[in-house]
Every structure is written in C-alpha cells, then in structure tokens.
Coordinates of C-alpha atoms and ligand atoms in Angstrom, one line a residue:
M1 CA 97.6 54.6 -66.6
G2 CA 96.5 52.7 -63.6
K3 CA 95.8 49.0 -63.7
S4 CA 92.6 47.3 -62.7
F5 CA 92.0 43.8 -61.3
A6 CA 88.9 41.8 -60.1
V7 CA 87.7 38.6 -58.5
I8 CA 84.8 37.0 -60.3
G9 CA 82.4 34.4 -58.8
D10 CA 79.0 34.0 -57.2
P11 CA 78.4 34.6 -54.3
I12 CA 81.2 37.3 -54.1
D13 CA 80.0 39.9 -51.6
H14 CA 82.0 38.5 -48.8
S15 CA 85.2 37.9 -50.7
L16 CA 88.3 39.1 -48.8
S17 CA 90.4 39.3 -52.0
P18 CA 89.7 43.1 -52.6
N19 CA 90.9 43.9 -49.1
I20 CA 94.1 41.9 -49.5
H21 CA 95.1 43.2 -52.9
N22 CA 94.1 46.9 -52.3
A23 CA 96.2 46.8 -49.1
A24 CA 99.1 45.6 -51.2
F25 CA 98.6 48.5 -53.7
R26 CA 98.5 51.0 -50.8
E27 CA 101.6 49.5 -49.2
L28 CA 103.6 49.8 -52.4
D29 CA 102.0 53.0 -53.7
L30 CA 100.8 51.3 -56.9
D31 CA 98.2 53.0 -59.1
C32 CA 96.0 50.0 -59.2
S33 CA 92.5 49.0 -58.1
Y34 CA 90.8 45.6 -57.4
I35 CA 87.0 45.0 -57.2
A36 CA 84.7 42.0 -56.6
Y37 CA 82.5 41.4 -59.7
R38 CA 79.5 39.0 -59.4
I39 CA 79.1 36.8 -62.4
P40 CA 76.3 34.2 -61.9
Q41 CA 76.6 30.6 -63.2
G42 CA 75.7 30.5 -66.9
E43 CA 76.9 34.0 -67.6
L44 CA 80.6 33.5 -67.6
K45 CA 81.1 34.1 -71.4
E46 CA 79.3 37.5 -71.2
G47 CA 81.1 38.4 -68.0
I48 CA 84.5 37.8 -69.6
E49 CA 83.6 39.9 -72.6
G50 CA 82.7 42.7 -70.3
L51 CA 86.1 42.4 -68.5
K52 CA 87.9 42.4 -71.8
K53 CA 86.0 45.6 -72.9
I54 CA 87.1 47.5 -69.8
K55 CA 90.7 46.2 -70.4
I56 CA 91.0 44.5 -67.1
D57 CA 94.7 43.6 -66.4
G58 CA 94.0 40.4 -64.5
F59 CA 91.4 38.7 -62.3
N60 CA 90.9 35.9 -59.8
V61 CA 88.3 33.2 -60.4
T62 CA 86.3 31.5 -57.6
I63 CA 83.2 29.3 -57.2
P64 CA 81.4 28.4 -59.5
H65 CA 83.7 29.3 -62.4
K66 CA 87.1 27.7 -61.7
I67 CA 86.7 24.8 -64.1
E68 CA 84.5 26.4 -66.8
M69 CA 86.9 29.3 -67.0
M70 CA 89.5 26.9 -68.6
K71 CA 87.4 27.1 -71.9
Y72 CA 88.0 30.9 -72.3
L73 CA 91.8 30.9 -71.9
D74 CA 94.1 31.5 -74.8
K75 CA 97.2 30.2 -72.9
I76 CA 97.4 27.8 -69.9
D77 CA 100.2 27.7 -67.4
E78 CA 101.4 24.2 -66.3
S79 CA 99.9 24.7 -62.8
C80 CA 96.6 25.2 -64.4
S81 CA 96.7 22.3 -66.8
L82 CA 97.9 19.9 -64.1
I83 CA 95.0 20.7 -61.8
G84 CA 92.4 21.3 -64.5
A85 CA 91.1 24.5 -62.8
V86 CA 92.0 28.2 -62.9
N87 CA 92.0 30.8 -60.2
T88 CA 94.2 33.5 -61.6
V89 CA 94.2 35.1 -65.1
T90 CA 96.3 37.7 -66.8
N91 CA 95.0 39.8 -69.7
K92 CA 97.7 41.0 -72.1
E93 CA 96.0 42.9 -74.9
G94 CA 93.0 40.5 -75.0
T95 CA 95.1 37.3 -74.6
L96 CA 94.0 35.5 -71.4
K97 CA 96.5 33.3 -69.7
G98 CA 95.4 31.1 -66.8
Y99 CA 97.3 30.0 -63.7
N100 CA 96.4 28.0 -60.6
T101 CA 97.9 29.5 -57.4
D102 CA 96.0 27.3 -55.0
M103 CA 98.7 24.6 -55.0
D104 CA 101.5 27.0 -54.1
G105 CA 99.2 28.9 -51.7
F106 CA 98.5 25.6 -49.9
I107 CA 102.2 24.7 -49.6
E108 CA 103.5 28.1 -48.7
P109 CA 102.7 27.8 -44.9
F110 CA 104.8 24.6 -44.7
K111 CA 107.7 26.5 -46.2
K112 CA 107.3 29.5 -43.9
R113 CA 107.5 27.2 -40.9
E114 CA 110.3 25.0 -42.5
L115 CA 108.1 21.9 -42.2
V116 CA 109.2 19.1 -44.4
I117 CA 106.5 17.2 -46.4
E118 CA 108.9 14.7 -48.1
G119 CA 108.3 11.2 -46.7
T120 CA 105.3 12.0 -44.6
E121 CA 102.0 10.1 -44.2
I122 CA 99.0 12.3 -45.1
L123 CA 95.3 12.1 -44.3
L124 CA 93.3 14.3 -46.6
L125 CA 89.7 14.9 -45.8
G126 CA 87.6 15.9 -48.9
A127 CA 87.9 15.3 -52.6
G128 CA 86.6 18.5 -54.2
G129 CA 88.3 21.2 -56.3
A130 CA 90.6 22.4 -53.4
A131 CA 91.6 18.8 -52.6
R132 CA 92.8 18.3 -56.1
A133 CA 95.2 21.3 -55.9
I134 CA 96.3 19.9 -52.5
V135 CA 97.1 16.4 -53.9
A136 CA 99.1 18.1 -56.6
G137 CA 101.0 20.0 -54.0
F138 CA 101.8 17.0 -51.8
A139 CA 102.8 15.1 -55.0
K140 CA 105.2 17.9 -55.9
E141 CA 106.7 17.8 -52.4
K142 CA 107.1 14.0 -52.5
A143 CA 104.8 12.9 -49.6
K144 CA 105.1 9.2 -48.9
R145 CA 101.4 8.4 -49.1
I146 CA 98.1 10.3 -49.2
T147 CA 95.0 8.7 -47.8
I148 CA 92.0 10.4 -49.3
A149 CA 88.9 10.2 -47.1
N150 CA 85.6 11.5 -48.4
R151 CA 81.9 11.3 -47.7
T152 CA 81.3 10.1 -51.3
L153 CA 83.7 7.2 -52.0
E154 CA 83.4 7.6 -55.8
N155 CA 84.7 11.2 -55.6
A156 CA 87.6 10.0 -53.5
E157 CA 88.3 7.4 -56.1
V158 CA 88.3 9.9 -59.0
L159 CA 90.9 12.0 -57.0
L160 CA 92.9 8.8 -56.3
D161 CA 93.1 8.2 -60.1
F162 CA 94.5 11.7 -60.5
A163 CA 97.0 11.2 -57.6
E164 CA 98.3 8.0 -59.2
K165 CA 98.5 9.7 -62.6
I166 CA 100.8 12.3 -61.3
G167 CA 103.0 9.7 -59.5
S168 CA 101.7 9.7 -55.9
N169 CA 101.2 6.8 -53.7
A170 CA 97.6 7.1 -52.5
N171 CA 94.5 5.3 -51.3
A172 CA 90.8 6.2 -50.9
I173 CA 88.4 5.5 -48.0
K174 CA 85.1 6.8 -46.7
I175 CA 85.4 9.6 -44.2
H176 CA 83.2 7.6 -41.9
D177 CA 85.9 5.0 -41.6
V178 CA 88.7 7.4 -40.5
D179 CA 87.8 7.9 -36.8
L180 CA 89.8 5.1 -35.1
M181 CA 92.8 5.6 -37.3
T182 CA 94.1 9.1 -36.8
N183 CA 97.4 8.0 -35.2
G184 CA 100.1 7.2 -37.8
Y185 CA 99.5 10.3 -39.9
D186 CA 102.1 13.2 -39.9
I187 CA 99.8 15.7 -41.5
I188 CA 95.9 15.8 -41.4
V189 CA 94.1 18.3 -43.7
N190 CA 90.5 19.3 -43.8
A191 CA 89.6 20.1 -47.4
T192 CA 85.9 19.5 -47.0
S193 CA 83.6 22.5 -46.5
I194 CA 82.7 21.3 -43.0
G195 CA 83.3 24.1 -40.5
L196 CA 82.0 26.9 -42.7
K197 CA 78.6 26.7 -41.0
K198 CA 80.2 26.0 -37.6
E199 CA 79.6 22.2 -37.9
P200 CA 81.5 19.9 -35.5
S201 CA 84.9 18.5 -36.7
P202 CA 84.5 15.8 -39.4
I203 CA 86.7 13.4 -37.5
S204 CA 87.7 13.0 -33.8
L205 CA 91.5 13.7 -33.8
D206 CA 91.8 11.6 -30.6
G207 CA 94.8 9.7 -31.9
I208 CA 97.0 12.7 -32.8
T209 CA 100.0 14.0 -30.9
D210 CA 101.8 17.3 -30.5
K211 CA 103.9 16.3 -33.5
T212 CA 101.0 16.0 -35.9
I213 CA 100.5 18.9 -38.3
V214 CA 96.8 19.8 -38.6
Y215 CA 95.7 22.1 -41.4
D216 CA 92.1 23.3 -42.0
I217 CA 91.6 25.1 -45.3
V218 CA 88.2 26.4 -44.1
Y219 CA 89.2 30.0 -43.2
M220 CA 85.9 31.4 -41.9
P221 CA 85.5 31.1 -38.9
M222 CA 89.3 31.0 -38.2
N223 CA 88.9 28.6 -35.2
T224 CA 86.8 25.8 -36.6
D225 CA 85.9 22.9 -34.3
F226 CA 88.5 20.9 -36.2
I227 CA 91.2 23.5 -35.2
K228 CA 89.9 23.6 -31.6
K229 CA 90.2 19.8 -31.3
A230 CA 93.8 19.9 -32.7
K231 CA 94.7 22.7 -30.3
E232 CA 93.5 20.5 -27.3
K233 CA 96.1 18.0 -28.5
R234 CA 98.7 20.7 -28.8
A235 CA 99.2 19.8 -32.5
K236 CA 101.0 22.1 -35.0
I237 CA 98.2 24.2 -36.5
I238 CA 98.0 25.7 -40.0
F239 CA 95.0 28.0 -40.6
G240 CA 92.9 28.3 -43.7
Y241 CA 93.6 32.0 -44.0
E242 CA 97.3 31.2 -44.6
M243 CA 96.4 29.3 -47.8
L244 CA 94.1 32.2 -48.9
L245 CA 97.0 34.6 -48.3
G246 CA 99.5 32.3 -50.1
Q247 CA 97.4 32.1 -53.2
A248 CA 96.9 35.9 -53.2
V249 CA 100.6 36.5 -52.8
R250 CA 101.4 34.2 -55.7
A251 CA 98.7 35.9 -57.9
F252 CA 100.1 39.3 -57.0
E253 CA 103.6 38.3 -58.1
I254 CA 102.3 36.9 -61.4
W255 CA 100.4 40.1 -62.2
H256 CA 103.0 42.7 -61.0
G257 CA 106.3 40.8 -61.3
I258 CA 107.5 42.1 -57.9
E259 CA 107.6 40.6 -54.4
A260 CA 104.2 40.9 -52.7
P261 CA 104.1 42.8 -49.3
Y262 CA 103.1 39.7 -47.3
N263 CA 102.7 41.5 -43.9
A264 CA 100.5 44.3 -45.2
M265 CA 98.3 41.7 -47.0
K266 CA 98.1 39.5 -43.9
K267 CA 97.1 42.5 -41.8
A268 CA 94.3 43.4 -44.2
L269 CA 93.1 39.9 -44.3
L270 CA 93.0 39.4 -40.6
G271 CA 91.2 42.7 -40.2
G272 CA 88.5 41.2 -42.3
F273 CA 87.6 38.6 -39.7
Ligands
NAP301 N1 91.8 28.6 -47.6 C1 91.7 28.7 -48.9 O1 92.4 29.5 -49.6 C2 90.7 27.9 -49.6 C3 90.8 27.6 -51.0 C4 89.9 26.8 -51.6 C5 88.8 26.3 -50.9 N2 88.7 26.6 -49.6 C6 87.6 26.1 -48.8 O2 87.6 24.7 -48.9 C7 86.3 24.1 -48.9 C8 86.2 23.1 -50.0 O3 86.3 23.8 -51.2 P1 86.1 23.1 -52.7 O4 86.3 24.1 -53.7 O5 87.0 21.9 -52.7 O6 84.6 22.6 -52.6 P2 83.9 21.4 -53.4 O7 84.6 21.2 -54.7 O8 82.4 21.7 -53.4 O9 84.1 20.1 -52.4 C9 83.5 20.0 -51.2 C10 84.1 18.8 -50.4 O10 83.4 18.8 -49.1 C11 82.7 17.6 -48.9 N3 81.5 17.9 -48.1 C12 80.7 18.9 -48.2 N4 79.7 18.9 -47.3 C13 80.0 17.8 -46.5 C14 79.3 17.2 -45.4 N5 78.2 17.7 -44.9 N6 79.9 16.0 -44.9 C15 81.0 15.5 -45.4 N7 81.7 16.0 -46.5 C16 81.1 17.1 -47.0 C17 82.4 17.1 -50.3 O11 82.2 15.7 -50.2 P3 81.3 14.9 -51.3 O12 82.3 14.6 -52.4 O13 80.8 13.7 -50.6 O14 80.3 15.8 -51.8 C18 83.7 17.5 -51.0 O15 84.7 16.6 -50.7 C19 85.4 25.3 -48.9 O16 84.9 25.5 -47.6 C20 86.2 26.5 -49.4 O17 85.8 27.7 -48.8 C21 89.6 27.4 -48.9

C-alpha cells in the first residue's frame, strides 16, 4: 500500500514542502503522496487525531505548532529534545516519534561547500525558534564564539543561556548595536524574519570581505536585500532555500531510510520561486 505524508501548520497554502517531497517520490518511483494540511492554532490535538485516523506515515510541522507538538509525541529523538521543538514526525502504528531536522538542514550547505565552522567567529541575527536550531548546529560544529544580536535583548539572553548550557561560548547584544562591528566575523547569519516582506537588510555589512560567509535563512524572496549587500562585497553566500532543502532531505531519509534525490528536490524547490 502507498504511504502518505503531510506538512501541518497555519498558514500552509504557500508551503513548498509538497513540491519538494512529491518530486522525490516521482524521481524514485515511490508509491507515496505528500499534502499540505492546515491546522489552525488551538486545534492541534484534533488535527493529530485526524492524521492518526487516516494512518499518516509521517509529517512535517511548521509555524505555529513546532513547540506545542512536543506534547503529543510518544518518543523524542535527541535532536528534538536538544532544541525543544519538532519539525518532523514518524508514525509507526500510532506511535509518534519527533525529530528536528532544522539543525542538520542549516549545517548541510557548509558541508556541501567544505566550509569549516570549527574555530570561527559567528554573528547570529535573531533569537527565535530557527536561531535556536542554528545555535545548536554551531555548538555541534565547535564554533569559537557566537554573538547573538536581537531586537529584543531579553530574547537574545534566553538564547544565550541555551548556548552556554550546551557548552558554547556566546554573548548577547541588541541588533541595533551591531552596525559598526561587522568586521571580525567569519560567518554572519540572518535568522530574523526581516526580508520576507522585502524589508532592507537588518545590518549594513559594510565591514565584511570576500572571505566572510553570509547566510540568510529567509528563502522567499531568494535575493533579499541582506543577500544583495553581501554580493556587493563579494562575500560567500548561502541561500535560505538551501536550509529548507537540507531539512527536507534529512526528513526524507528518516521516513524512507534511503538516500534522498537531492537534485530532483532542488529542481522542484527552485521551480516554486
Ligand atoms: N530556510 C529555512 O529552512 C527556514 C527554517 C526556519 C525558519 N526560516 C525563516 O526564518 C525566519 C525566522 O523564523 P523563526 O521560526 O525563528 O521565527 P520567530 O521564532 O518568530 O523569530 C523571529 C525573529 O525575528 C526577529 N524579528 C521579527 N521582526 C523583526 C523586525 N521588524 N526587526 C528586527 N527583528 C525582527 C524577532 O526578534 P524579537 O525577538 O525582537 O521579536 C526574532 O528574533 C522566518 O522568516 C522563517 O521563514 C527559514
């Protein structure tokens, strides 16, 4: 019998995950389907019951359910307990196991380019859910120090506590105080939601060089103002779609136990832009 998968969240209409996974099924001739399923905030419990009734084999979880979903898991993978949020679930005869593939998805583009994170100075803009997975990734890869810069200093300090708990050397500042200090960082990441609505870059990037790695996790539009400013400085660019693809590839491998068809998934994703 064919297997079925879904992504749950709200809003969900514009999710690119069905495109990516269905392209992988076609490429490997798998008898599987993947749909987007809108579950509004406050209706997660009923939504999950529905998914169990139709014997869904696995699903992705996105905004606003990534943290609340933890309550409904029977088993929790280490990636998921570390970050405290779930984005990938397997369903084995009614037993739900949660994973978080955002961390591996974020790191994947560095590996593909053979860029070394160990010993680097990081500037991380933002302190939300995605930034947490990113801190965990940088900690795992042994970055030298992470400067967390956020609009709300208190949120940066909460993330700083997390970073220190998992053994990272980090500090927290207000994003407003970054501008004159962008030289001296090897890697600069935008993990705020700035750019989604075509806003100007959150920081100036004047001090960077062609050796700086600049990574924007906002993937729509692909060329945010932050990316454009980095290109002007001939920095090494990593695009948000690469993280999206990385987490999807990892989720695919968890569900199917075989290597994901990266190129077919990439083509489907870029066709969605
Ligand atoms: N490429 C991928 O695969 C991928 C994966 C996950 C997320 N994302 C993208 O990453 C972004 C963040 O996601 P998230 O889940 O971490 O969201 P979140 O938990 O809501 O966090 C949002 C972050 O953006 C900051 N922010 C929002 N509006 C701002 C503004 N006008 N000025 C300055 N800072 C602002 C917030 O600062 P405060 O603390 O001050 O509110 C917070 O640090 C979203 O655009 C999302 O689409 C991409």
